[in-house]
Amino acid sequence: MGIRSFFSLFLLSVTIPYAMASDPSPLQDFCVAVNNLKSGFDKAGNTTNRIGSSVTAFNVDTLPGLNTLGISLVRIDYAPFGQNPPHTHPRATEVLVVQEGTLYVGFVSSNADGNRLFTKTLNTGDVFVFPEGLIHFQFNPTRSKAVAFAALSSQNPGVITIANSVFGSKPAIDPIVLSKAFQLDVNVVKNLQTKF
């Protein structure tokens, strides 16, 4: 075997694994979306609730055309001083763009990173990224409504609203446990549990 043949064989053995080292596409089939949605991105959500916001989700459950594509979308409407309270998406990174108004947004890094808070005030056209699994929020600090759209990197990103999960679990978490965890009086915890 000549030096050229050996070099060619070596080069081939080194480059083939790299050419095959990508993830396979999750696309197995596709589903054509139909015009039977009850709500669309053109319709504002009802923000007359205790948090002053409404999330309209378009995921694999509401838009079958997203099946196996690994994405979902949401429209978020905010009343004046409304918020999308602290929550997390366990299976997705979120990219948020403000269509109208102003939002104060932020996320908290993990325990290993010292629970550092990252915030920014966004105006129309501004974009912000919330990393997968991290607790984040949006708040409208103005007397005008706000609207944002977000894309999430999963067809089923999941959502865990922190206060609802902790204080509204069924059955309820023992108030003594939460009292110690949050360093609150047990009666304060019991009061919070009645609100959720």
mmCIF file of C-alpha atoms in Angstrom:
data_model
loop_
_atom_site.group_PDB
_atom_site.id
_atom_site.type_symbol
_atom_site.label_atom_id
_atom_site.label_comp_id
_atom_site.label_asym_id
_atom_site.label_seq_id
_atom_site.Cartn_x
_atom_site.Cartn_y
_atom_site.Cartn_z
ATOM 1 C CA MET A 1 0.000 0.000 0.000
ATOM 2 C CA GLY A 2 1.466 3.293 -1.108
ATOM 3 C CA ILE A 3 1.645 6.411 0.971
ATOM 4 C CA ARG A 4 -1.132 8.028 -1.126
ATOM 5 C CA SER A 5 -3.479 5.113 -0.553
ATOM 6 C CA PHE A 6 -2.721 5.109 3.144
ATOM 7 C CA PHE A 7 -3.276 8.891 3.411
ATOM 8 C CA SER A 8 -6.563 8.647 1.445
ATOM 9 C CA LEU A 9 -7.799 5.816 3.658
ATOM 10 C CA PHE A 10 -6.819 7.744 6.791
ATOM 11 C CA LEU A 11 -8.555 10.926 5.589
ATOM 12 C CA LEU A 12 -11.696 8.969 4.708
ATOM 13 C CA SER A 13 -11.793 7.246 8.118
ATOM 14 C CA VAL A 14 -11.475 10.595 9.908
ATOM 15 C CA THR A 15 -14.112 12.517 7.895
ATOM 16 C CA ILE A 16 -16.900 9.911 7.618
ATOM 17 C CA PRO A 17 -17.784 9.939 11.348
ATOM 18 C CA TYR A 18 -18.099 13.745 11.257
ATOM 19 C CA ALA A 19 -20.391 13.614 8.255
ATOM 20 C CA MET A 20 -22.676 11.207 10.115
ATOM 21 C CA ALA A 21 -22.551 12.929 13.526
ATOM 22 C CA SER A 22 -25.764 14.961 13.219
ATOM 23 C CA ASP A 23 -29.125 14.230 14.783
ATOM 24 C CA PRO A 24 -31.647 12.656 12.454
ATOM 25 C CA SER A 25 -34.591 14.818 11.519
ATOM 26 C CA PRO A 26 -37.583 14.241 13.821
ATOM 27 C CA LEU A 27 -39.883 14.708 10.837
ATOM 28 C CA GLN A 28 -41.690 11.451 10.278
ATOM 29 C CA ASP A 29 -44.608 12.733 8.286
ATOM 30 C CA PHE A 30 -46.460 15.973 7.950
ATOM 31 C CA CYS A 31 -49.978 17.075 8.724
ATOM 32 C CA VAL A 32 -51.615 19.824 6.700
ATOM 33 C CA ALA A 33 -53.251 22.369 8.987
ATOM 34 C CA VAL A 34 -56.943 23.007 8.440
ATOM 35 C CA ASN A 35 -58.970 26.170 8.942
ATOM 36 C CA ASN A 36 -60.852 25.112 12.043
ATOM 37 C CA LEU A 37 -58.992 27.043 14.724
ATOM 38 C CA LYS A 38 -61.236 28.724 17.292
ATOM 39 C CA SER A 39 -58.709 31.491 17.877
ATOM 40 C CA GLY A 40 -55.897 32.907 15.842
ATOM 41 C CA PHE A 41 -52.965 35.227 16.243
ATOM 42 C CA ASP A 42 -55.169 38.051 14.988
ATOM 43 C CA LYS A 43 -57.492 37.852 18.021
ATOM 44 C CA ALA A 44 -56.606 39.421 21.364
ATOM 45 C CA GLY A 45 -56.936 37.235 24.430
ATOM 46 C CA ASN A 46 -59.068 38.138 27.437
ATOM 47 C CA THR A 47 -56.876 39.934 29.982
ATOM 48 C CA THR A 48 -59.597 40.596 32.574
ATOM 49 C CA ASN A 49 -58.228 38.126 35.115
ATOM 50 C CA ARG A 50 -56.181 38.349 38.312
ATOM 51 C CA ILE A 51 -52.815 38.477 36.481
ATOM 52 C CA GLY A 52 -53.851 40.734 33.597
ATOM 53 C CA SER A 53 -52.612 38.586 30.736
ATOM 54 C CA SER A 54 -53.785 35.941 28.317
ATOM 55 C CA VAL A 55 -51.676 33.330 26.528
ATOM 56 C CA THR A 56 -53.006 31.860 23.287
ATOM 57 C CA ALA A 57 -50.936 28.758 22.513
ATOM 58 C CA PHE A 58 -50.396 27.128 19.151
ATOM 59 C CA ASN A 59 -48.775 23.784 19.807
ATOM 60 C CA VAL A 60 -49.238 20.279 18.473
ATOM 61 C CA ASP A 61 -52.551 19.987 20.363
ATOM 62 C CA THR A 62 -54.114 23.095 18.795
ATOM 63 C CA LEU A 63 -52.336 23.079 15.426
ATOM 64 C CA PRO A 64 -51.722 19.504 14.220
ATOM 65 C CA GLY A 65 -49.510 20.785 11.391
ATOM 66 C CA LEU A 66 -46.752 21.258 13.988
ATOM 67 C CA ASN A 67 -46.521 17.500 14.652
ATOM 68 C CA THR A 68 -42.847 16.373 14.750
ATOM 69 C CA LEU A 69 -41.578 19.819 13.705
ATOM 70 C CA GLY A 70 -40.190 20.700 17.138
ATOM 71 C CA ILE A 71 -41.730 24.178 17.426
ATOM 72 C CA SER A 72 -44.733 25.932 18.921
ATOM 73 C CA LEU A 73 -45.958 29.509 19.103
ATOM 74 C CA VAL A 74 -47.833 31.705 21.556
ATOM 75 C CA ARG A 75 -49.502 35.089 21.518
ATOM 76 C CA ILE A 76 -49.474 36.913 24.850
ATOM 77 C CA ASP A 77 -51.774 39.860 25.514
ATOM 78 C CA TYR A 78 -51.107 42.091 28.533
ATOM 79 C CA ALA A 79 -53.490 44.528 30.193
ATOM 80 C CA PRO A 80 -51.950 47.698 31.647
ATOM 81 C CA PHE A 81 -49.744 46.496 34.536
ATOM 82 C CA GLY A 82 -50.517 42.880 33.573
ATOM 83 C CA GLN A 83 -47.980 40.121 33.797
ATOM 84 C CA ASN A 84 -47.121 36.643 32.634
ATOM 85 C CA PRO A 85 -46.036 35.477 36.115
ATOM 86 C CA PRO A 86 -42.826 33.554 36.851
ATOM 87 C CA HIS A 87 -42.941 30.238 35.039
ATOM 88 C CA THR A 88 -40.727 27.776 33.225
ATOM 89 C CA HIS A 89 -40.857 25.637 30.077
ATOM 90 C CA PRO A 90 -39.138 22.339 30.928
ATOM 91 C CA ARG A 91 -38.703 21.313 27.286
ATOM 92 C CA ALA A 92 -38.097 24.535 25.351
ATOM 93 C CA THR A 93 -36.155 27.727 24.879
ATOM 94 C CA GLU A 94 -38.423 30.715 24.208
ATOM 95 C CA VAL A 95 -37.750 33.610 21.833
ATOM 96 C CA LEU A 96 -40.091 36.521 22.579
ATOM 97 C CA VAL A 97 -40.713 39.530 20.318
ATOM 98 C CA VAL A 98 -42.770 42.543 21.393
ATOM 99 C CA GLN A 99 -45.330 43.516 18.757
ATOM 100 C CA GLU A 100 -46.892 46.398 20.664
ATOM 101 C CA GLY A 101 -46.119 48.267 23.872
ATOM 102 C CA THR A 102 -43.425 47.864 26.498
ATOM 103 C CA LEU A 103 -42.484 44.863 28.617
ATOM 104 C CA TYR A 104 -40.109 44.404 31.535
ATOM 105 C CA VAL A 105 -38.803 40.838 31.191
ATOM 106 C CA GLY A 106 -36.317 38.624 32.939
ATOM 107 C CA PHE A 107 -35.079 35.186 33.867
ATOM 108 C CA VAL A 108 -33.169 33.677 36.767
ATOM 109 C CA SER A 109 -30.096 31.537 36.171
ATOM 110 C CA SER A 110 -29.742 28.148 37.837
ATOM 111 C CA ASN A 111 -28.662 27.482 41.428
ATOM 112 C CA ALA A 112 -25.201 26.527 40.125
ATOM 113 C CA ASP A 113 -24.895 30.001 38.571
ATOM 114 C CA GLY A 114 -25.936 31.761 41.765
ATOM 115 C CA ASN A 115 -29.596 32.398 40.838
ATOM 116 C CA ARG A 116 -28.585 35.554 38.978
ATOM 117 C CA LEU A 117 -31.426 37.723 37.632
ATOM 118 C CA PHE A 118 -31.165 38.966 34.019
ATOM 119 C CA THR A 119 -33.686 41.665 33.037
ATOM 120 C CA LYS A 120 -34.381 44.088 30.217
ATOM 121 C CA THR A 121 -37.065 46.581 29.252
ATOM 122 C CA LEU A 122 -38.314 45.783 25.759
ATOM 123 C CA ASN A 123 -40.164 48.036 23.331
ATOM 124 C CA THR A 124 -41.974 47.310 20.068
ATOM 125 C CA GLY A 125 -39.781 45.135 17.847
ATOM 126 C CA ASP A 126 -37.335 44.102 20.583
ATOM 127 C CA VAL A 127 -36.462 40.434 21.078
ATOM 128 C CA PHE A 128 -35.433 38.473 24.200
ATOM 129 C CA VAL A 129 -34.456 34.823 24.741
ATOM 130 C CA PHE A 130 -35.452 32.756 27.776
ATOM 131 C CA PRO A 131 -33.229 29.645 28.053
ATOM 132 C CA GLU A 132 -34.862 26.246 28.378
ATOM 133 C CA GLY A 133 -35.993 25.303 31.872
ATOM 134 C CA LEU A 134 -35.166 28.631 33.554
ATOM 135 C CA ILE A 135 -37.756 30.603 35.517
ATOM 136 C CA HIS A 136 -38.795 33.720 33.598
ATOM 137 C CA PHE A 137 -41.498 36.402 33.515
ATOM 138 C CA GLN A 138 -42.895 39.356 31.567
ATOM 139 C CA PHE A 139 -44.545 42.455 33.048
ATOM 140 C CA ASN A 140 -46.258 45.390 31.345
ATOM 141 C CA PRO A 141 -45.143 48.446 33.371
ATOM 142 C CA THR A 142 -47.347 50.930 31.489
ATOM 143 C CA ARG A 143 -50.939 52.192 31.327
ATOM 144 C CA SER A 144 -51.253 50.867 27.754
ATOM 145 C CA LYS A 145 -51.835 47.312 26.578
ATOM 146 C CA ALA A 146 -48.972 45.230 25.215
ATOM 147 C CA VAL A 147 -48.786 42.272 22.836
ATOM 148 C CA ALA A 148 -45.934 39.816 22.306
ATOM 149 C CA PHE A 149 -45.381 36.682 20.253
ATOM 150 C CA ALA A 150 -43.053 33.858 21.210
ATOM 151 C CA ALA A 151 -41.623 30.837 19.443
ATOM 152 C CA LEU A 152 -40.643 27.823 21.531
ATOM 153 C CA SER A 153 -38.220 25.082 20.529
ATOM 154 C CA SER A 154 -40.616 22.193 21.183
ATOM 155 C CA GLN A 155 -43.973 21.122 19.802
ATOM 156 C CA ASN A 156 -44.988 20.561 23.440
ATOM 157 C CA PRO A 157 -42.853 22.883 25.616
ATOM 158 C CA GLY A 158 -44.860 22.449 28.815
ATOM 159 C CA VAL A 159 -45.419 25.248 31.305
ATOM 160 C CA ILE A 160 -45.051 25.306 35.077
ATOM 161 C CA THR A 161 -46.303 28.504 36.716
ATOM 162 C CA ILE A 162 -44.298 28.691 39.917
ATOM 163 C CA ALA A 163 -46.825 30.169 42.382
ATOM 164 C CA ASN A 164 -49.668 27.995 41.052
ATOM 165 C CA SER A 165 -47.561 24.849 41.361
ATOM 166 C CA VAL A 166 -46.191 25.570 44.823
ATOM 167 C CA PHE A 167 -49.248 27.093 46.507
ATOM 168 C CA GLY A 168 -51.979 25.458 44.435
ATOM 169 C CA SER A 169 -50.906 21.825 44.272
ATOM 170 C CA LYS A 170 -53.575 19.180 44.827
ATOM 171 C CA PRO A 171 -53.365 17.839 47.416
ATOM 172 C CA ALA A 172 -51.742 20.846 49.052
ATOM 173 C CA ILE A 173 -48.121 20.743 50.138
ATOM 174 C CA ASP A 174 -47.944 20.727 53.935
ATOM 175 C CA PRO A 175 -47.828 24.396 55.025
ATOM 176 C CA ILE A 176 -44.996 23.586 57.448
ATOM 177 C CA VAL A 177 -42.828 22.465 54.537
ATOM 178 C CA LEU A 178 -43.542 25.674 52.592
ATOM 179 C CA SER A 179 -43.157 27.784 55.726
ATOM 180 C CA LYS A 180 -39.646 26.483 56.207
ATOM 181 C CA ALA A 181 -38.752 26.648 52.492
ATOM 182 C CA PHE A 182 -39.906 30.255 52.052
ATOM 183 C CA GLN A 183 -39.111 31.345 55.631
ATOM 184 C CA LEU A 184 -42.701 32.525 56.138
ATOM 185 C CA ASP A 185 -45.159 32.202 58.980
ATOM 186 C CA VAL A 186 -47.369 29.114 58.559
ATOM 187 C CA ASN A 187 -50.498 31.306 58.536
ATOM 188 C CA VAL A 188 -49.096 33.350 55.626
ATOM 189 C CA VAL A 189 -48.527 30.112 53.698
ATOM 190 C CA LYS A 190 -52.059 28.908 54.465
ATOM 191 C CA ASN A 191 -53.434 32.238 53.228
ATOM 192 C CA LEU A 192 -51.421 31.959 50.003
ATOM 193 C CA GLN A 193 -52.699 28.430 49.470
ATOM 194 C CA THR A 194 -56.308 29.690 49.589
ATOM 195 C CA LYS A 195 -55.554 32.119 46.727
ATOM 196 C CA PHE A 196 -54.335 29.415 44.373
#
